[in-house]
PDB file of C-alpha atoms in Angstrom:
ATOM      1  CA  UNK A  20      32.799 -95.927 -72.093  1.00  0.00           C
ATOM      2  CA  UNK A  21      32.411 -92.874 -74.314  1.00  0.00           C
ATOM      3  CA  UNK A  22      28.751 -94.209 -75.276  1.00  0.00           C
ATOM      4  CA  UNK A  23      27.991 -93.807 -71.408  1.00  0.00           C
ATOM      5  CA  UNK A  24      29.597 -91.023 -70.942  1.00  0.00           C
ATOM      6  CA  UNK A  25      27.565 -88.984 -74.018  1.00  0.00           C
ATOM      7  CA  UNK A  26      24.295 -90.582 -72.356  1.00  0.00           C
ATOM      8  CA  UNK A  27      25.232 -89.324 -69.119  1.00  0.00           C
ATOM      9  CA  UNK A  28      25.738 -85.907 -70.775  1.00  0.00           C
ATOM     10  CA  UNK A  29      22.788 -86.197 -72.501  1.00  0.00           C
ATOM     11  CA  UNK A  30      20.812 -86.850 -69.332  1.00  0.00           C
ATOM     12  CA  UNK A  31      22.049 -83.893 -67.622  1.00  0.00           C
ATOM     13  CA  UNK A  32      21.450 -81.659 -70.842  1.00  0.00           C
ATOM     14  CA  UNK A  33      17.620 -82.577 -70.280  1.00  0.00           C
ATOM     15  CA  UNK A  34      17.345 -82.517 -66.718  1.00  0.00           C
ATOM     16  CA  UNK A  35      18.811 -78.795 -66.795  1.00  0.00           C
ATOM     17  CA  UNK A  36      16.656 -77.517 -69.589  1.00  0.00           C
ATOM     18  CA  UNK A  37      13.624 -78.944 -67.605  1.00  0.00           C
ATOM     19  CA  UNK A  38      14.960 -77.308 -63.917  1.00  0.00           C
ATOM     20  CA  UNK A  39      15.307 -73.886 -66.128  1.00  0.00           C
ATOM     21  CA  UNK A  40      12.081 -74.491 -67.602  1.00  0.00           C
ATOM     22  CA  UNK A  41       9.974 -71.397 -67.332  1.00  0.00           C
ATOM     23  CA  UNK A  42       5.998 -71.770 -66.771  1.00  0.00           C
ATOM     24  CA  UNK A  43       4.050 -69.026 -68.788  1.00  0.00           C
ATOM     25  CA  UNK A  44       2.172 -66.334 -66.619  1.00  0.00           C
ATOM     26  CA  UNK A  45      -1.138 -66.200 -68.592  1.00  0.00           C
ATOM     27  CA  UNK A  46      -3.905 -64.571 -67.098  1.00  0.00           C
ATOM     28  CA  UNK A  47      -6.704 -65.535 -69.074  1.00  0.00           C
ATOM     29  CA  UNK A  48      -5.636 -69.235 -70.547  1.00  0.00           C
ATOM     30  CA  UNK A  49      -5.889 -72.364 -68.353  1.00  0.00           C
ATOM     31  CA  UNK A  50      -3.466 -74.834 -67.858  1.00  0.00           C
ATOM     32  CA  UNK A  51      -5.522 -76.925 -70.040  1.00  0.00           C
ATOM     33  CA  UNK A  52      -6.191 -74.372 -72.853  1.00  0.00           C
ATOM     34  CA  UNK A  53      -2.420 -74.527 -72.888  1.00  0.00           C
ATOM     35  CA  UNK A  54      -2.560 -78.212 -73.447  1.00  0.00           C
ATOM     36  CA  UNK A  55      -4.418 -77.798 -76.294  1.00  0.00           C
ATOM     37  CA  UNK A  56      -2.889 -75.146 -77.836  1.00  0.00           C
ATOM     38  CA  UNK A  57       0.815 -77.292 -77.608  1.00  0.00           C
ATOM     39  CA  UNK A  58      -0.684 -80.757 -78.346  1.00  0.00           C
ATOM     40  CA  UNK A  59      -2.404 -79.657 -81.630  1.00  0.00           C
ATOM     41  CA  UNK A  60       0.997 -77.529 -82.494  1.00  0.00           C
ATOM     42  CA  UNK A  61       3.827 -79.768 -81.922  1.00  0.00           C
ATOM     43  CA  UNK A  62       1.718 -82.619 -83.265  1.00  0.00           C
ATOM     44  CA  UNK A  63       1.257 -80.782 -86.765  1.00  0.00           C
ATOM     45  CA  UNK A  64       5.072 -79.945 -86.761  1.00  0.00           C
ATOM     46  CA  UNK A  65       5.887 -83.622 -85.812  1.00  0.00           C
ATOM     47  CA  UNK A  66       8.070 -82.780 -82.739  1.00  0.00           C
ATOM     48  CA  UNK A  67       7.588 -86.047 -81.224  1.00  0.00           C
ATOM     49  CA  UNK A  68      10.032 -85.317 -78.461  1.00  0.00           C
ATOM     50  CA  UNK A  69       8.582 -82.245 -76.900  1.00  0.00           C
ATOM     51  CA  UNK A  70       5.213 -83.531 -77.817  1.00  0.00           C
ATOM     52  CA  UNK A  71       5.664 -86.586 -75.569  1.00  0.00           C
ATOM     53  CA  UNK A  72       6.250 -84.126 -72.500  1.00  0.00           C
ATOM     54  CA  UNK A  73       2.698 -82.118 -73.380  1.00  0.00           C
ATOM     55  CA  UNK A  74       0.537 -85.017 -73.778  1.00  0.00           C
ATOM     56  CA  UNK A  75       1.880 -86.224 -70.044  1.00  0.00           C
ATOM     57  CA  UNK A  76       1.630 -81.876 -69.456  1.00  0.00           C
ATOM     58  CA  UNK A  77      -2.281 -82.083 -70.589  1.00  0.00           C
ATOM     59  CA  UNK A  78      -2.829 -84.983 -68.673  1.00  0.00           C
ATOM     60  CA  UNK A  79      -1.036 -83.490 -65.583  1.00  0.00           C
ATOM     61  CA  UNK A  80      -3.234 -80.223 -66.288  1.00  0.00           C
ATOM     62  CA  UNK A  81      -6.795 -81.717 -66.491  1.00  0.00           C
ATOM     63  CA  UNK A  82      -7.476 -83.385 -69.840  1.00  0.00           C
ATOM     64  CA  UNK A  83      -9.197 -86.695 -70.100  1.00  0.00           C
ATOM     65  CA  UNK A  84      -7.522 -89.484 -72.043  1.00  0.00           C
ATOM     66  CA  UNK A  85     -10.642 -89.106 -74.511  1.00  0.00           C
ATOM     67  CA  UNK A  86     -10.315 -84.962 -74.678  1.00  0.00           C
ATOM     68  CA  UNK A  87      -6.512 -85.574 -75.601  1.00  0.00           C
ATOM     69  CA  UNK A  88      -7.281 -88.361 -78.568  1.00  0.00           C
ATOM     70  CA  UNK A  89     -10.115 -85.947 -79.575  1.00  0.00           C
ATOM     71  CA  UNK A  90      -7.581 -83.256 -80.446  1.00  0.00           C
ATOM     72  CA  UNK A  91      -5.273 -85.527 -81.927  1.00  0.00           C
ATOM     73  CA  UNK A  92      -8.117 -86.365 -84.025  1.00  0.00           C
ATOM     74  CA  UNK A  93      -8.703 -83.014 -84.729  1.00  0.00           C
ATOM     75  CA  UNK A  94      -5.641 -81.696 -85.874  1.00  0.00           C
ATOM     76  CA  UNK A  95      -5.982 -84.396 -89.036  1.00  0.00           C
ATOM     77  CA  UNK A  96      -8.650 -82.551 -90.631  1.00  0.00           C
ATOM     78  CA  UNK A  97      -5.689 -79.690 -91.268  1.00  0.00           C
ATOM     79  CA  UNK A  98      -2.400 -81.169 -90.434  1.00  0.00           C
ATOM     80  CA  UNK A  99      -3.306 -84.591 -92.607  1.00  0.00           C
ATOM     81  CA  UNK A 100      -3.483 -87.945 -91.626  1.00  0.00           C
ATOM     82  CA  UNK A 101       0.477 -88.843 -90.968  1.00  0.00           C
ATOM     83  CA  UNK A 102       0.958 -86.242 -88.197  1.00  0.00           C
ATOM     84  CA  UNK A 103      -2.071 -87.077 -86.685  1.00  0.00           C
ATOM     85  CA  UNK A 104      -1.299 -90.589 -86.224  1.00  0.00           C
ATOM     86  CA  UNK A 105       2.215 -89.450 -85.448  1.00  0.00           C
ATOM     87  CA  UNK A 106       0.644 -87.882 -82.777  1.00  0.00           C
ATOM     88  CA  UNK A 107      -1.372 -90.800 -81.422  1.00  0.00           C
ATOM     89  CA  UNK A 108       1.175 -93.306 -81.501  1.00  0.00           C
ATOM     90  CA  UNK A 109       3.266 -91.025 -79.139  1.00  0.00           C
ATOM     91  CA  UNK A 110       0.292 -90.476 -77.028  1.00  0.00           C
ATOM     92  CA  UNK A 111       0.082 -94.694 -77.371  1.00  0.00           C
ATOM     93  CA  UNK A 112       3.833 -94.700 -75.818  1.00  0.00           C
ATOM     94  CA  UNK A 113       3.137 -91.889 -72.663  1.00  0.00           C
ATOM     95  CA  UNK A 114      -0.164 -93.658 -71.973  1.00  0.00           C
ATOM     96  CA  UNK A 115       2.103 -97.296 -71.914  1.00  0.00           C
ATOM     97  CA  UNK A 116       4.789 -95.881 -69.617  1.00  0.00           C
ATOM     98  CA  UNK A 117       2.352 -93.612 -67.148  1.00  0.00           C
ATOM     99  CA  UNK A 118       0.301 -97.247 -66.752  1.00  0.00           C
ATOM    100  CA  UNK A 119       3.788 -98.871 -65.667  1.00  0.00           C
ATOM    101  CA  UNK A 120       4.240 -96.117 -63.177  1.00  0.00           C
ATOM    102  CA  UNK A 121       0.636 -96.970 -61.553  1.00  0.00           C
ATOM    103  CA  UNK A 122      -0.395 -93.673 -63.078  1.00  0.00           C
ATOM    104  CA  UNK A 123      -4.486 -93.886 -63.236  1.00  0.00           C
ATOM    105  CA  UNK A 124      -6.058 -91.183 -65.669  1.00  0.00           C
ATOM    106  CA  UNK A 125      -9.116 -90.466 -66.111  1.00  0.00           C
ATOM    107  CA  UNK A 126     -10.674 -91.705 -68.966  1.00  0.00           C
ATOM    108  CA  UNK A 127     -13.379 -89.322 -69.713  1.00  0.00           C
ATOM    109  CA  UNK A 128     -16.773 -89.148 -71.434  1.00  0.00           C
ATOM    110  CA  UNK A 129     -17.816 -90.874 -74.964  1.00  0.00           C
ATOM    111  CA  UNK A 130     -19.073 -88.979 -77.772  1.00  0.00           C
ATOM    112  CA  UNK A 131     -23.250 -89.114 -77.231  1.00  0.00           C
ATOM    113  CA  UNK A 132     -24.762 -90.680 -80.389  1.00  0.00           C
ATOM    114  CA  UNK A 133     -25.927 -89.173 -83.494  1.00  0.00           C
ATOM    115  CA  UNK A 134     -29.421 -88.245 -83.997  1.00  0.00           C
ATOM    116  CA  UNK A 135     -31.560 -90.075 -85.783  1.00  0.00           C
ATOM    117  CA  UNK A 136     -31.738 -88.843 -89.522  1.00  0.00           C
ATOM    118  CA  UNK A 137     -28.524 -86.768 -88.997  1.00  0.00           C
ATOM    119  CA  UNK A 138     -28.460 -84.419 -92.150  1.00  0.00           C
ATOM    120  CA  UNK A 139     -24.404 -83.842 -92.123  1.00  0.00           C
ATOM    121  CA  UNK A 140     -25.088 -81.826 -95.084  1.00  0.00           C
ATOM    122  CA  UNK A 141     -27.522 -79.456 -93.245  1.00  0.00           C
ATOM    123  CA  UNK A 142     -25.431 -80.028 -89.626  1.00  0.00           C
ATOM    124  CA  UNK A 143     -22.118 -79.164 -91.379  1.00  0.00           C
ATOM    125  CA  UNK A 144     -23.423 -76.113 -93.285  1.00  0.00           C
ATOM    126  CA  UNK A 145     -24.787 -74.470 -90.039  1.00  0.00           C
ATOM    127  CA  UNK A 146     -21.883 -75.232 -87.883  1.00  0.00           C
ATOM    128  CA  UNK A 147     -19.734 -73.381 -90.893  1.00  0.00           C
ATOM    129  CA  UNK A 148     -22.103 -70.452 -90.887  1.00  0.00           C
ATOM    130  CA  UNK A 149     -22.182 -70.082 -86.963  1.00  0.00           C
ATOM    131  CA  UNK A 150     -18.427 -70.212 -87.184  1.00  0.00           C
ATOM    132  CA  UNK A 151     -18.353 -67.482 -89.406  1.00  0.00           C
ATOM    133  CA  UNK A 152     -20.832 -65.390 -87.683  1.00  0.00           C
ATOM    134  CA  UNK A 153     -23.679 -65.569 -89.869  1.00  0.00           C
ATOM    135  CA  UNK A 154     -27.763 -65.991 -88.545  1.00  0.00           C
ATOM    136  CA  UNK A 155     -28.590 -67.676 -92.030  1.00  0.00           C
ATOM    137  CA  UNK A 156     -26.351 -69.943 -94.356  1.00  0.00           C
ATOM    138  CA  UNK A 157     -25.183 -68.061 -97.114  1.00  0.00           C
ATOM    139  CA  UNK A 158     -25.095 -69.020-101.016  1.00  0.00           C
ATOM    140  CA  UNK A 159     -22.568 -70.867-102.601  1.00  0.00           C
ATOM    141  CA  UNK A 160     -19.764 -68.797-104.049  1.00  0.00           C
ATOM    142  CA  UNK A 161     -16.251 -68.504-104.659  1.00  0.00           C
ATOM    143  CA  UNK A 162     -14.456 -72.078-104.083  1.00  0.00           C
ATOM    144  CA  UNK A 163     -17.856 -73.727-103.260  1.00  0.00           C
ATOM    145  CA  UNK A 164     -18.819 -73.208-106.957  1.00  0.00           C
ATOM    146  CA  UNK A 165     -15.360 -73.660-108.627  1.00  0.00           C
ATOM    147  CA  UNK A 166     -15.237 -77.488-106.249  1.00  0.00           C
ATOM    148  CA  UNK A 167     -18.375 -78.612-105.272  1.00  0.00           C
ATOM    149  CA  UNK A 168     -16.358 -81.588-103.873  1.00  0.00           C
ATOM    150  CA  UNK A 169     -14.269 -79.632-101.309  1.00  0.00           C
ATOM    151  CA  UNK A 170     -17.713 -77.772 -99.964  1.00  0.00           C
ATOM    152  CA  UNK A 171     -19.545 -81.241 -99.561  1.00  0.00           C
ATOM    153  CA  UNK A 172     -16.208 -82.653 -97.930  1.00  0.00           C
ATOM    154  CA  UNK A 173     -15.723 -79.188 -95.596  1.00  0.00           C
ATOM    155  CA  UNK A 174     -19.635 -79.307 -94.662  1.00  0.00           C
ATOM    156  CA  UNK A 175     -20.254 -83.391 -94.443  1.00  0.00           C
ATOM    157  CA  UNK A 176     -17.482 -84.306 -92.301  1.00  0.00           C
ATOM    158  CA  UNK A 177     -15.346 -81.501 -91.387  1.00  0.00           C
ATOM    159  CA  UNK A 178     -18.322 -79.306 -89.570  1.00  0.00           C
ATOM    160  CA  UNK A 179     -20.435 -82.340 -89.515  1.00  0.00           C
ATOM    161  CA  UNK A 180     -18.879 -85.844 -88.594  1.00  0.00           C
ATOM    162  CA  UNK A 181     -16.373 -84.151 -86.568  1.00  0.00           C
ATOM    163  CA  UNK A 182     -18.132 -81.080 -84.582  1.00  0.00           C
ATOM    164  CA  UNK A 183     -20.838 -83.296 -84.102  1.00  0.00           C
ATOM    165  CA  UNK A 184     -18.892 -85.731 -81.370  1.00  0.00           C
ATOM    166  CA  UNK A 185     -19.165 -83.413 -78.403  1.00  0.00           C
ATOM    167  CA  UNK A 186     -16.265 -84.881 -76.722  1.00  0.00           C
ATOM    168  CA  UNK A 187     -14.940 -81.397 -77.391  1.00  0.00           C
ATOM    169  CA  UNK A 188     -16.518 -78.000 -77.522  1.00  0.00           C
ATOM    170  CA  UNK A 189     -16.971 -75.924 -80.457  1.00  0.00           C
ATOM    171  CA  UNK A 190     -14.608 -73.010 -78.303  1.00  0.00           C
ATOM    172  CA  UNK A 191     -11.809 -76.155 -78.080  1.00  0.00           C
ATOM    173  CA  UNK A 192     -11.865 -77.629 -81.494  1.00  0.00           C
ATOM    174  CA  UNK A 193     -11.241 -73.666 -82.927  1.00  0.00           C
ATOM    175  CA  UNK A 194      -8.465 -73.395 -80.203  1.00  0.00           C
ATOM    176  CA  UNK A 195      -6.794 -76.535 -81.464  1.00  0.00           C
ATOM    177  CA  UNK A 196      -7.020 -75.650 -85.231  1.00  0.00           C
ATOM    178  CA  UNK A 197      -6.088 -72.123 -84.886  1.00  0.00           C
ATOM    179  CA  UNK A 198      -2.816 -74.032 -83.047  1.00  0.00           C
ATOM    180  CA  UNK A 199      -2.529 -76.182 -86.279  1.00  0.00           C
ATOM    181  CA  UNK A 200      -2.757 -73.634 -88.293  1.00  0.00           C
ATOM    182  CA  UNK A 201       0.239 -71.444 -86.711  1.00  0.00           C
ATOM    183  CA  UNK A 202       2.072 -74.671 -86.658  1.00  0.00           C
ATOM    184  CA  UNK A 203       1.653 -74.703 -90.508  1.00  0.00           C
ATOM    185  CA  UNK A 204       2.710 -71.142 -91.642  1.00  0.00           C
ATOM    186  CA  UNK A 205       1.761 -69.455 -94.357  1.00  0.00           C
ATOM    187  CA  UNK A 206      -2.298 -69.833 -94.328  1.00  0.00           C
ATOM    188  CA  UNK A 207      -3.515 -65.999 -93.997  1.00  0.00           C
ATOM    189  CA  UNK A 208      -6.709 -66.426 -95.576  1.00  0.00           C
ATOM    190  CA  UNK A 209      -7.396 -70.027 -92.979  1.00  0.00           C
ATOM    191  CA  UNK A 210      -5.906 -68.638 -90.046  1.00  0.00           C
ATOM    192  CA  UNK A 211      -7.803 -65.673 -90.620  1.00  0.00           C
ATOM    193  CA  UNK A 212     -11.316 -66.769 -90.938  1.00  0.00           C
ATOM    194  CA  UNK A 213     -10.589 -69.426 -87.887  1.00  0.00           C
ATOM    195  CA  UNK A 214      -9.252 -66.423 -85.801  1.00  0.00           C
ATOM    196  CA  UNK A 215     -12.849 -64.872 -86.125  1.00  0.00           C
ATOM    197  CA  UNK A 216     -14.470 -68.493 -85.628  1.00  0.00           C
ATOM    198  CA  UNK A 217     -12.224 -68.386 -82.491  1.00  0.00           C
ATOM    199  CA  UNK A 218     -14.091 -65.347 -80.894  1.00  0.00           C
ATOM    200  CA  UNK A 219     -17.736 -66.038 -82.993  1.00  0.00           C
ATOM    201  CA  UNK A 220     -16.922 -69.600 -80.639  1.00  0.00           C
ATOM    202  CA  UNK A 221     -16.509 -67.386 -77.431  1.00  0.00           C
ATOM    203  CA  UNK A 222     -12.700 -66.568 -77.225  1.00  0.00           C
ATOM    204  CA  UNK A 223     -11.822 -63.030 -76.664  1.00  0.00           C
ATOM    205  CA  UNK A 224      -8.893 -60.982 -78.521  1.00  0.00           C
ATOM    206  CA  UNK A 225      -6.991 -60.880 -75.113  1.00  0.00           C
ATOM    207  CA  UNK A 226      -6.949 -64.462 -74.849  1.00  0.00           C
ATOM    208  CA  UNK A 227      -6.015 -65.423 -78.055  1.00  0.00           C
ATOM    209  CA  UNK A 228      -2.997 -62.822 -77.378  1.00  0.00           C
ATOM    210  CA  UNK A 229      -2.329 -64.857 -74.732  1.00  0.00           C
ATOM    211  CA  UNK A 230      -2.632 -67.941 -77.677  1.00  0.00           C
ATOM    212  CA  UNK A 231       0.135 -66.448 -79.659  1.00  0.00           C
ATOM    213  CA  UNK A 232       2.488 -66.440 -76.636  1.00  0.00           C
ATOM    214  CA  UNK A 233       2.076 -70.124 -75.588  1.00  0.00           C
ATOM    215  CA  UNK A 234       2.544 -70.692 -79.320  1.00  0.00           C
ATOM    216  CA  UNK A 235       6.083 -68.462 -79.197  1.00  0.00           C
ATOM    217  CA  UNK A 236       6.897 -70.675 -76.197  1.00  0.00           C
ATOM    218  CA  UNK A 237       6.762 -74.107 -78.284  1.00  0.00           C
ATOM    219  CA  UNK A 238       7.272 -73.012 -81.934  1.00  0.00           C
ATOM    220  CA  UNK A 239       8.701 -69.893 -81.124  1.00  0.00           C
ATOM    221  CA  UNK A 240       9.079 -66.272 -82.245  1.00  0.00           C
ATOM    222  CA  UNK A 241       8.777 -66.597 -86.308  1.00  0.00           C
ATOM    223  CA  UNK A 242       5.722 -68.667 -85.647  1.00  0.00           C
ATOM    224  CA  UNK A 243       4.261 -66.057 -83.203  1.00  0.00           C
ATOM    225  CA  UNK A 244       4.829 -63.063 -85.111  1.00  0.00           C
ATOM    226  CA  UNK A 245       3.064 -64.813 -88.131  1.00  0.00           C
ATOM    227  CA  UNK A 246       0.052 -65.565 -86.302  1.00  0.00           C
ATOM    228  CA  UNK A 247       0.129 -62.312 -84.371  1.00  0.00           C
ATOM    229  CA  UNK A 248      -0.108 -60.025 -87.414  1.00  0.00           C
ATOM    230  CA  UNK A 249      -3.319 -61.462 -88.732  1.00  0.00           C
ATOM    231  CA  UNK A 250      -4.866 -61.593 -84.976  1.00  0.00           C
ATOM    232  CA  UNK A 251      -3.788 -57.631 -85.107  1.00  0.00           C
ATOM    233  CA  UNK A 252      -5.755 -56.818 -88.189  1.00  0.00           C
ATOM    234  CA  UNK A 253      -8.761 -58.525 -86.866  1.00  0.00           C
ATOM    235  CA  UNK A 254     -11.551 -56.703 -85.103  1.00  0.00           C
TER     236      UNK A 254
END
C-alpha cells in the first residue's frame, strides 16, 4: 500500500513540474538549436532522467534520428567515452518506447563518403585553423610542440574523422561542444577559443546569449554565469 501510494505521489510530482513547465522565449535560437544545446549538456553531466525528455524534445522539435546520434557522438570527443554512450543507450530506450507508441521518426541522411586520398592530417589542420579564424595554418607552438601526440590526435580525428561526416554542420558541432563544455565547468581557456569558433562558424554574440540562457534553464544559474563571463570578454 505505501509503495503505491509513494508512486502515486511520485507521478503527480512529475506531471505538475511538467504542467508548470515554462518554454524559453528565445528570439534568435530554434527549437532545434535548443535540442542541441540540452542533448550535448545533460548528456556530459549524465542526467539521464531529464535527458530522456530532450532526446524525445529534439525529436519533437525537428532533429533526425541520425542528427541526434551525431551529437551524441560528438559530445565524446570532450565529455569522454562513458557519457557519451550513457547518452546513447538512453536515446536506445526513447527510440524503443516511441516505436511501441507507433511513433515514426525520421531517420535522416548518412554521412557522404570520404574522399579519395583523405589527408586527415591536412583536413584536420584546416578545419582547426578556420575555427580559429585564421586564412593560413599557423606553426606549431605552445602544446603542439610540448605533445606532438595530442596535436596529431586534435587534427587527425577530432577536426578530421569527425568534422568530416557532414551529418552535422560545422555551426552545430561548435553549438554542441560549447554545450559540453558549460556542462563541464572550469575550462576558460576551451570554452574560450570554442566561443570564437562559435561565431568564426556563423553564430552571432546575441545568439549565443541566448545559448547561455537555455543552458541556465537545464544546468542552471552557476553553470550560466560561468559560461556567460567568458562570452562577455569576447569580442
Amino acid at each position: 500500500m505505501k509503495k503505491n501510494l509513494f508512486l502515486i505521489l511520485c507521478s503527480c510530482f512529475t506531471l505538475f513540474n511538467l504542467l508548470n513547465a515554462k518554454e524559453l522565449d528565445l528570439k534568435l535560437l530554434d527549437k532545434k538549436d535548443q535540442s542541441i544545446i540540452k542533448i550535448s549538456a545533460l548528456t556530459t553531466v549524465g542526467d539521464t532522467n531529464k535527458l530522456y525528455q530532450v532526446l524525445n524534445e529534439g525529436l519533437d522539435n525537428g532533429l533526425s534520428v541520425n542528427e541526434v546520434k551525431e551529437v551524441l557522438v560528438q559530445t565524446y570527443a570532450y565529455a569522454g567515452f562513458p557519457r557519451s554512450l550513457g547518452g546513447i543507450g538512453t536515446f536506445m530506450k526513447v527510440m524503443e518506447d516511441r516505436k511501441a507508441k507507433g511513433i515514426e521518426d525520421k531517420e535522416g541522411k548518412e554521412s557522404s563518403p570520404l574522399p579519395e586520398n583523405f589527408n586527415k592530417d591536412e583536413y584536420g589542420a584546416k578545419v582547426r585553423a578556420k575555427l580559429a579564424g585564421q586564412d593560413k595554418i599557423p606553426e606549431p607552438s605552445g602544446y603542439q610542440l610540448f605533445s606532438p601526440i595530442i596535436d596529431t590526435y586534435l587534427k587527425e580525428h577530432l577536426f578530421a574523422d569527425i568534422f568530416v561526416r557532414d551529418i552535422l554542420t560545422p555551426k552545430q558541432r561548435e553549438l554542441s561542444t560549447i554545450s559540453v563544455l558549460a556542462a563541464l565547468g572550469n575550462v576558460k581557456g576551451p570554452i574560450a577559443f570554442h566561443f570564437k569558433a562559435s561565431m568564426n562558424s556563423g553564430w552571432t554574440k546575441d545568439e549565443l546569449k541566448e545559448f547561455t540562457l537555455v543552458i541556465k534553464d537545464c544546468l542552471g544559474e552557476k553553470k550560466a554565469q560561468e559560461a556567460n563571463s567568458v562570452l562577455e570578454t569576447l569580442k
